[in-house]
PDB file of C-alpha atoms in Angstrom:
ATOM      1  CA  MET A   1      -3.924  43.236  -1.451  1.00  0.00           C
ATOM      2  CA  ASN A   2      -7.490  42.040  -2.090  1.00  0.00           C
ATOM      3  CA  GLU A   3      -9.952  43.652  -4.493  1.00  0.00           C
ATOM      4  CA  ALA A   4     -12.182  45.106  -1.758  1.00  0.00           C
ATOM      5  CA  VAL A   5      -9.280  46.944  -0.138  1.00  0.00           C
ATOM      6  CA  ILE A   6      -8.125  48.251  -3.523  1.00  0.00           C
ATOM      7  CA  PHE A   7     -11.610  49.581  -4.252  1.00  0.00           C
ATOM      8  CA  ALA A   8     -11.788  51.261  -0.860  1.00  0.00           C
ATOM      9  CA  ILE A   9      -8.466  52.987  -1.519  1.00  0.00           C
ATOM     10  CA  LEU A  10      -9.622  54.075  -4.974  1.00  0.00           C
ATOM     11  CA  LEU A  11     -12.802  55.569  -3.549  1.00  0.00           C
ATOM     12  CA  ILE A  12     -10.841  57.421  -0.880  1.00  0.00           C
ATOM     13  CA  LEU A  13      -8.521  58.824  -3.542  1.00  0.00           C
ATOM     14  CA  ALA A  14     -11.518  59.776  -5.663  1.00  0.00           C
ATOM     15  CA  GLY A  15     -12.999  61.589  -2.705  1.00  0.00           C
ATOM     16  CA  CYS A  16      -9.772  63.497  -2.148  1.00  0.00           C
ATOM     17  CA  ALA A  17      -9.462  64.398  -5.811  1.00  0.00           C
ATOM     18  CA  SER A  18     -11.068  67.395  -7.444  1.00  0.00           C
ATOM     19  CA  GLN A  19     -14.221  65.533  -8.414  1.00  0.00           C
ATOM     20  CA  ASN A  20     -17.101  67.854  -9.166  1.00  0.00           C
ATOM     21  CA  ILE A  21     -20.211  66.735  -7.268  1.00  0.00           C
ATOM     22  CA  GLU A  22     -23.069  69.210  -7.617  1.00  0.00           C
ATOM     23  CA  ARG A  23     -26.238  68.677  -5.611  1.00  0.00           C
ATOM     24  CA  THR A  24     -29.437  68.913  -7.583  1.00  0.00           C
ATOM     25  CA  GLU A  25     -33.047  67.753  -7.468  1.00  0.00           C
ATOM     26  CA  GLY A  26     -34.182  66.824 -10.935  1.00  0.00           C
ATOM     27  CA  ASP A  27     -37.500  65.763 -12.400  1.00  0.00           C
ATOM     28  CA  GLU A  28     -38.790  62.250 -11.882  1.00  0.00           C
ATOM     29  CA  ILE A  29     -37.871  59.945 -14.739  1.00  0.00           C
ATOM     30  CA  LYS A  30     -40.384  57.214 -15.456  1.00  0.00           C
ATOM     31  CA  LEU A  31     -38.515  53.932 -15.813  1.00  0.00           C
ATOM     32  CA  SER A  32     -39.315  51.127 -18.233  1.00  0.00           C
ATOM     33  CA  GLU A  33     -41.941  48.668 -17.066  1.00  0.00           C
ATOM     34  CA  PRO A  34     -40.395  45.538 -15.539  1.00  0.00           C
ATOM     35  CA  ALA A  35     -40.400  42.251 -17.414  1.00  0.00           C
ATOM     36  CA  TYR A  36     -41.569  39.131 -15.604  1.00  0.00           C
ATOM     37  CA  GLU A  37     -39.795  36.621 -17.831  1.00  0.00           C
ATOM     38  CA  GLY A  38     -36.051  36.428 -18.464  1.00  0.00           C
ATOM     39  CA  ARG A  39     -33.630  34.636 -20.727  1.00  0.00           C
ATOM     40  CA  VAL A  40     -32.553  32.110 -18.082  1.00  0.00           C
ATOM     41  CA  SER A  41     -34.165  30.167 -15.270  1.00  0.00           C
ATOM     42  CA  LEU A  42     -33.514  30.981 -11.627  1.00  0.00           C
ATOM     43  CA  GLU A  43     -31.441  27.813 -11.374  1.00  0.00           C
ATOM     44  CA  ASN A  44     -29.256  28.866 -14.303  1.00  0.00           C
ATOM     45  CA  ALA A  45     -28.820  32.357 -12.866  1.00  0.00           C
ATOM     46  CA  LEU A  46     -27.665  30.855  -9.571  1.00  0.00           C
ATOM     47  CA  ALA A  47     -25.235  28.583 -11.391  1.00  0.00           C
ATOM     48  CA  GLU A  48     -23.868  31.426 -13.544  1.00  0.00           C
ATOM     49  CA  ARG A  49     -23.455  33.971 -10.744  1.00  0.00           C
ATOM     50  CA  ARG A  50     -19.863  35.188 -10.486  1.00  0.00           C
ATOM     51  CA  ALA A  51     -18.073  38.273  -9.181  1.00  0.00           C
ATOM     52  CA  GLU A  52     -16.968  39.932 -12.434  1.00  0.00           C
ATOM     53  CA  ARG A  53     -14.678  42.936 -11.996  1.00  0.00           C
ATOM     54  CA  SER A  54     -13.808  43.778 -15.608  1.00  0.00           C
ATOM     55  CA  PHE A  55     -16.245  45.668 -17.803  1.00  0.00           C
ATOM     56  CA  THR A  56     -16.309  46.680 -21.458  1.00  0.00           C
ATOM     57  CA  ALA A  57     -16.789  50.282 -22.588  1.00  0.00           C
ATOM     58  CA  GLU A  58     -20.296  49.508 -23.857  1.00  0.00           C
ATOM     59  CA  PRO A  59     -23.052  51.529 -22.153  1.00  0.00           C
ATOM     60  CA  LEU A  60     -26.065  50.047 -20.431  1.00  0.00           C
ATOM     61  CA  LYS A  61     -29.591  50.626 -21.690  1.00  0.00           C
ATOM     62  CA  LEU A  62     -32.331  52.374 -19.751  1.00  0.00           C
ATOM     63  CA  ASP A  63     -34.445  49.211 -19.966  1.00  0.00           C
ATOM     64  CA  GLU A  64     -31.647  47.252 -18.277  1.00  0.00           C
ATOM     65  CA  VAL A  65     -31.107  49.596 -15.348  1.00  0.00           C
ATOM     66  CA  SER A  66     -34.883  49.937 -14.949  1.00  0.00           C
ATOM     67  CA  GLN A  67     -35.161  46.174 -14.599  1.00  0.00           C
ATOM     68  CA  ILE A  68     -32.275  46.026 -12.123  1.00  0.00           C
ATOM     69  CA  LEU A  69     -33.750  48.778  -9.950  1.00  0.00           C
ATOM     70  CA  TRP A  70     -37.090  46.996  -9.944  1.00  0.00           C
ATOM     71  CA  ALA A  71     -35.381  43.752  -8.910  1.00  0.00           C
ATOM     72  CA  SER A  72     -33.668  45.530  -6.016  1.00  0.00           C
ATOM     73  CA  GLN A  73     -36.740  46.885  -4.205  1.00  0.00           C
ATOM     74  CA  GLY A  74     -39.531  47.242  -6.736  1.00  0.00           C
ATOM     75  CA  ILE A  75     -43.232  46.599  -6.332  1.00  0.00           C
ATOM     76  CA  ASP A  76     -43.833  43.069  -7.585  1.00  0.00           C
ATOM     77  CA  GLY A  77     -47.385  43.713  -8.801  1.00  0.00           C
ATOM     78  CA  VAL A  78     -48.439  40.163  -7.954  1.00  0.00           C
ATOM     79  CA  THR A  79     -49.847  40.377  -4.424  1.00  0.00           C
ATOM     80  CA  GLY A  80     -50.518  44.103  -4.181  1.00  0.00           C
ATOM     81  CA  ALA A  81     -47.951  46.656  -3.035  1.00  0.00           C
ATOM     82  CA  THR A  82     -45.395  44.103  -1.881  1.00  0.00           C
ATOM     83  CA  ARG A  83     -41.756  44.420  -2.870  1.00  0.00           C
ATOM     84  CA  THR A  84     -39.330  42.071  -4.555  1.00  0.00           C
ATOM     85  CA  ALA A  85     -37.365  41.644  -1.301  1.00  0.00           C
ATOM     86  CA  PRO A  86     -38.765  40.945   2.184  1.00  0.00           C
ATOM     87  CA  SER A  87     -38.546  43.580   4.912  1.00  0.00           C
ATOM     88  CA  ALA A  88     -38.945  43.007   8.657  1.00  0.00           C
ATOM     89  CA  GLY A  89     -42.392  44.276   9.592  1.00  0.00           C
ATOM     90  CA  ALA A  90     -42.580  46.031   6.202  1.00  0.00           C
ATOM     91  CA  THR A  91     -40.490  48.832   7.734  1.00  0.00           C
ATOM     92  CA  GLN A  92     -38.598  49.324   4.436  1.00  0.00           C
ATOM     93  CA  PRO A  93     -35.340  50.825   5.776  1.00  0.00           C
ATOM     94  CA  LEU A  94     -33.452  50.663   2.473  1.00  0.00           C
ATOM     95  CA  VAL A  95     -33.044  53.404  -0.123  1.00  0.00           C
ATOM     96  CA  VAL A  96     -31.666  52.467  -3.539  1.00  0.00           C
ATOM     97  CA  TYR A  97     -29.568  54.743  -5.733  1.00  0.00           C
ATOM     98  CA  LEU A  98     -28.232  54.440  -9.251  1.00  0.00           C
ATOM     99  CA  ILE A  99     -24.989  56.046 -10.357  1.00  0.00           C
ATOM    100  CA  ALA A 100     -25.400  56.384 -14.112  1.00  0.00           C
ATOM    101  CA  ALA A 101     -21.962  56.849 -15.617  1.00  0.00           C
ATOM    102  CA  ASP A 102     -22.850  55.636 -19.113  1.00  0.00           C
ATOM    103  CA  VAL A 103     -26.498  54.678 -19.502  1.00  0.00           C
ATOM    104  CA  THR A 104     -28.284  55.321 -22.787  1.00  0.00           C
ATOM    105  CA  GLY A 105     -31.285  57.543 -22.106  1.00  0.00           C
ATOM    106  CA  LEU A 106     -30.033  58.873 -18.756  1.00  0.00           C
ATOM    107  CA  GLU A 107     -27.851  61.885 -18.128  1.00  0.00           C
ATOM    108  CA  PRO A 108     -24.753  61.048 -16.064  1.00  0.00           C
ATOM    109  CA  GLY A 109     -25.408  61.514 -12.365  1.00  0.00           C
ATOM    110  CA  ALA A 110     -26.729  59.972  -9.175  1.00  0.00           C
ATOM    111  CA  TYR A 111     -30.396  58.979  -9.068  1.00  0.00           C
ATOM    112  CA  ARG A 112     -32.666  57.954  -6.196  1.00  0.00           C
ATOM    113  CA  TYR A 113     -35.090  55.136  -6.956  1.00  0.00           C
ATOM    114  CA  ASP A 114     -38.736  55.390  -5.876  1.00  0.00           C
ATOM    115  CA  PRO A 115     -40.221  51.861  -5.798  1.00  0.00           C
ATOM    116  CA  SER A 116     -43.804  53.075  -5.336  1.00  0.00           C
ATOM    117  CA  LYS A 117     -43.728  54.991  -8.622  1.00  0.00           C
ATOM    118  CA  HIS A 118     -40.949  53.053 -10.379  1.00  0.00           C
ATOM    119  CA  THR A 119     -39.177  56.339 -11.074  1.00  0.00           C
ATOM    120  CA  ALA A 120     -35.682  57.752 -10.668  1.00  0.00           C
ATOM    121  CA  THR A 121     -34.867  61.305  -9.577  1.00  0.00           C
ATOM    122  CA  LYS A 122     -31.451  62.866 -10.060  1.00  0.00           C
ATOM    123  CA  VAL A 123     -29.901  63.979  -6.764  1.00  0.00           C
ATOM    124  CA  SER A 124     -26.432  65.039  -7.908  1.00  0.00           C
ATOM    125  CA  GLU A 125     -24.309  65.699 -10.966  1.00  0.00           C
ATOM    126  CA  ILE A 126     -21.090  63.726 -11.421  1.00  0.00           C
ATOM    127  CA  SER A 127     -18.494  64.917 -13.892  1.00  0.00           C
ATOM    128  CA  GLU A 128     -15.740  62.320 -13.415  1.00  0.00           C
ATOM    129  CA  GLY A 129     -15.434  58.560 -13.594  1.00  0.00           C
ATOM    130  CA  LEU A 130     -15.501  56.080 -10.733  1.00  0.00           C
ATOM    131  CA  PRO A 131     -13.283  53.056 -10.012  1.00  0.00           C
ATOM    132  CA  TYR A 132     -13.523  49.972 -12.265  1.00  0.00           C
ATOM    133  CA  GLY A 133     -15.080  51.943 -15.107  1.00  0.00           C
ATOM    134  CA  ALA A 134     -18.539  50.388 -14.792  1.00  0.00           C
ATOM    135  CA  PRO A 135     -21.330  52.154 -16.695  1.00  0.00           C
ATOM    136  CA  ALA A 136     -23.597  51.949 -13.640  1.00  0.00           C
ATOM    137  CA  TYR A 137     -23.478  51.371  -9.885  1.00  0.00           C
ATOM    138  CA  VAL A 138     -26.367  50.362  -7.645  1.00  0.00           C
ATOM    139  CA  ILE A 139     -25.900  51.660  -4.096  1.00  0.00           C
ATOM    140  CA  PHE A 140     -27.961  50.638  -1.084  1.00  0.00           C
ATOM    141  CA  THR A 141     -28.315  52.957   1.901  1.00  0.00           C
ATOM    142  CA  ALA A 142     -30.272  52.505   5.118  1.00  0.00           C
ATOM    143  CA  ILE A 143     -32.398  54.581   7.445  1.00  0.00           C
ATOM    144  CA  TYR A 144     -31.927  52.379  10.504  1.00  0.00           C
ATOM    145  CA  GLU A 145     -34.542  54.194  12.588  1.00  0.00           C
ATOM    146  CA  ARG A 146     -37.358  52.878  10.419  1.00  0.00           C
ATOM    147  CA  THR A 147     -36.660  49.380  11.692  1.00  0.00           C
ATOM    148  CA  SER A 148     -35.068  50.001  15.092  1.00  0.00           C
ATOM    149  CA  GLN A 149     -38.071  52.048  16.266  1.00  0.00           C
ATOM    150  CA  ARG A 150     -40.087  48.869  16.043  1.00  0.00           C
ATOM    151  CA  TYR A 151     -37.522  46.193  16.888  1.00  0.00           C
ATOM    152  CA  GLY A 152     -34.967  47.967  19.061  1.00  0.00           C
ATOM    153  CA  ASP A 153     -31.340  46.842  18.856  1.00  0.00           C
ATOM    154  CA  ARG A 154     -32.278  43.810  16.790  1.00  0.00           C
ATOM    155  CA  GLY A 155     -33.495  46.131  14.064  1.00  0.00           C
ATOM    156  CA  GLU A 156     -29.914  46.669  12.889  1.00  0.00           C
ATOM    157  CA  ARG A 157     -29.616  42.968  12.154  1.00  0.00           C
ATOM    158  CA  TYR A 158     -32.870  43.012  10.216  1.00  0.00           C
ATOM    159  CA  VAL A 159     -31.623  45.894   8.072  1.00  0.00           C
ATOM    160  CA  HIS A 160     -28.481  43.955   7.174  1.00  0.00           C
ATOM    161  CA  ILE A 161     -30.521  40.864   6.348  1.00  0.00           C
ATOM    162  CA  GLU A 162     -32.697  42.946   4.037  1.00  0.00           C
ATOM    163  CA  VAL A 163     -29.813  44.491   2.135  1.00  0.00           C
ATOM    164  CA  GLY A 164     -28.501  40.971   1.516  1.00  0.00           C
ATOM    165  CA  HIS A 165     -31.846  39.947   0.033  1.00  0.00           C
ATOM    166  CA  SER A 166     -32.003  43.030  -2.191  1.00  0.00           C
ATOM    167  CA  ALA A 167     -28.405  42.870  -3.358  1.00  0.00           C
ATOM    168  CA  GLN A 168     -28.740  39.211  -4.318  1.00  0.00           C
ATOM    169  CA  ASN A 169     -31.765  40.177  -6.402  1.00  0.00           C
ATOM    170  CA  VAL A 170     -29.562  42.662  -8.264  1.00  0.00           C
ATOM    171  CA  HIS A 171     -26.828  40.093  -8.911  1.00  0.00           C
ATOM    172  CA  LEU A 172     -29.284  37.475 -10.190  1.00  0.00           C
ATOM    173  CA  GLN A 173     -31.224  39.981 -12.301  1.00  0.00           C
ATOM    174  CA  ALA A 174     -27.974  41.108 -13.901  1.00  0.00           C
ATOM    175  CA  ILE A 175     -27.159  37.502 -14.809  1.00  0.00           C
ATOM    176  CA  SER A 176     -30.600  37.150 -16.369  1.00  0.00           C
ATOM    177  CA  LEU A 177     -29.872  40.235 -18.494  1.00  0.00           C
ATOM    178  CA  GLY A 178     -26.448  38.955 -19.548  1.00  0.00           C
ATOM    179  CA  LEU A 179     -24.638  41.566 -17.424  1.00  0.00           C
ATOM    180  CA  LYS A 180     -21.799  41.445 -14.897  1.00  0.00           C
ATOM    181  CA  THR A 181     -21.722  42.542 -11.250  1.00  0.00           C
ATOM    182  CA  PHE A 182     -19.698  42.159  -8.100  1.00  0.00           C
ATOM    183  CA  PRO A 183     -20.374  43.076  -4.452  1.00  0.00           C
ATOM    184  CA  ILE A 184     -18.481  45.798  -2.580  1.00  0.00           C
ATOM    185  CA  GLY A 185     -18.667  46.434   1.137  1.00  0.00           C
ATOM    186  CA  ALA A 186     -15.323  48.220   1.603  1.00  0.00           C
ATOM    187  CA  PHE A 187     -15.602  51.871   0.555  1.00  0.00           C
ATOM    188  CA  ASP A 188     -15.230  55.408   1.883  1.00  0.00           C
ATOM    189  CA  ASP A 189     -18.573  56.122   3.582  1.00  0.00           C
ATOM    190  CA  GLY A 190     -17.984  59.872   3.553  1.00  0.00           C
ATOM    191  CA  PHE A 191     -17.293  59.998  -0.155  1.00  0.00           C
ATOM    192  CA  VAL A 192     -20.344  57.900  -1.032  1.00  0.00           C
ATOM    193  CA  SER A 193     -22.493  60.058   1.254  1.00  0.00           C
ATOM    194  CA  ARG A 194     -21.315  63.199  -0.550  1.00  0.00           C
ATOM    195  CA  LEU A 195     -21.782  61.519  -3.913  1.00  0.00           C
ATOM    196  CA  LEU A 196     -25.435  60.786  -3.137  1.00  0.00           C
ATOM    197  CA  SER A 197     -26.128  63.946  -1.092  1.00  0.00           C
ATOM    198  CA  LEU A 198     -27.071  61.806   1.908  1.00  0.00           C
ATOM    199  CA  GLU A 199     -28.241  63.319   5.189  1.00  0.00           C
ATOM    200  CA  ASN A 200     -29.955  60.736   7.400  1.00  0.00           C
ATOM    201  CA  GLU A 201     -28.917  57.592   5.525  1.00  0.00           C
ATOM    202  CA  VAL A 202     -25.967  55.227   5.948  1.00  0.00           C
ATOM    203  CA  PRO A 203     -24.361  53.716   2.814  1.00  0.00           C
ATOM    204  CA  LEU A 204     -24.159  49.923   3.083  1.00  0.00           C
ATOM    205  CA  TYR A 205     -23.468  48.198  -0.211  1.00  0.00           C
ATOM    206  CA  VAL A 206     -22.187  49.039  -3.712  1.00  0.00           C
ATOM    207  CA  VAL A 207     -22.810  46.933  -6.835  1.00  0.00           C
ATOM    208  CA  PRO A 208     -21.035  47.931 -10.073  1.00  0.00           C
ATOM    209  CA  VAL A 209     -22.959  46.753 -13.153  1.00  0.00           C
ATOM    210  CA  GLY A 210     -21.709  46.429 -16.711  1.00  0.00           C
ATOM    211  CA  ARG A 211     -20.933  44.160 -19.645  1.00  0.00           C
TER     212      ARG A 211
END
């Protein structure tokens, strides 16, 4: 049985278990300013990229998750209010969330990232662990209507292209920070939706992050 199927089963079991997910709407947390220089070149990050599924018990730092969230969909600050990943017609259908299981400086919970302010707002409390024991998970969701209203049926394809751009940014940024990641597309949509208190968004992609 492959890793993706195992993870999907684990998420389904987690959803069926007595996990305590409490909806909340916390204060905005100002994230650390992004750095524009890393420890490795882009070429080295591409060469080092691997799917790493084993993590240590060491927590992540707030600076690290701030940098990863910025890489996912942040404002690049170079050519105005453009983002780190391209979006068809600048429709911006993606929403990025952080599950902080063990992040120094952040209470455990699910956080929604706001690229325009570079802030994170807690949307739910999480009292139990998640599969693979990663200290953090980046989750991409989509509001398809933002793109399909402009491009019709082809908008769905553009959304999927965009999440690929953004997720690759996360993987490469993690490498630059000396962290591990791997991509997950097989998961229980209902459980992730409850975890993030989603209403009009569709979960697309999960990226565990750790050491």
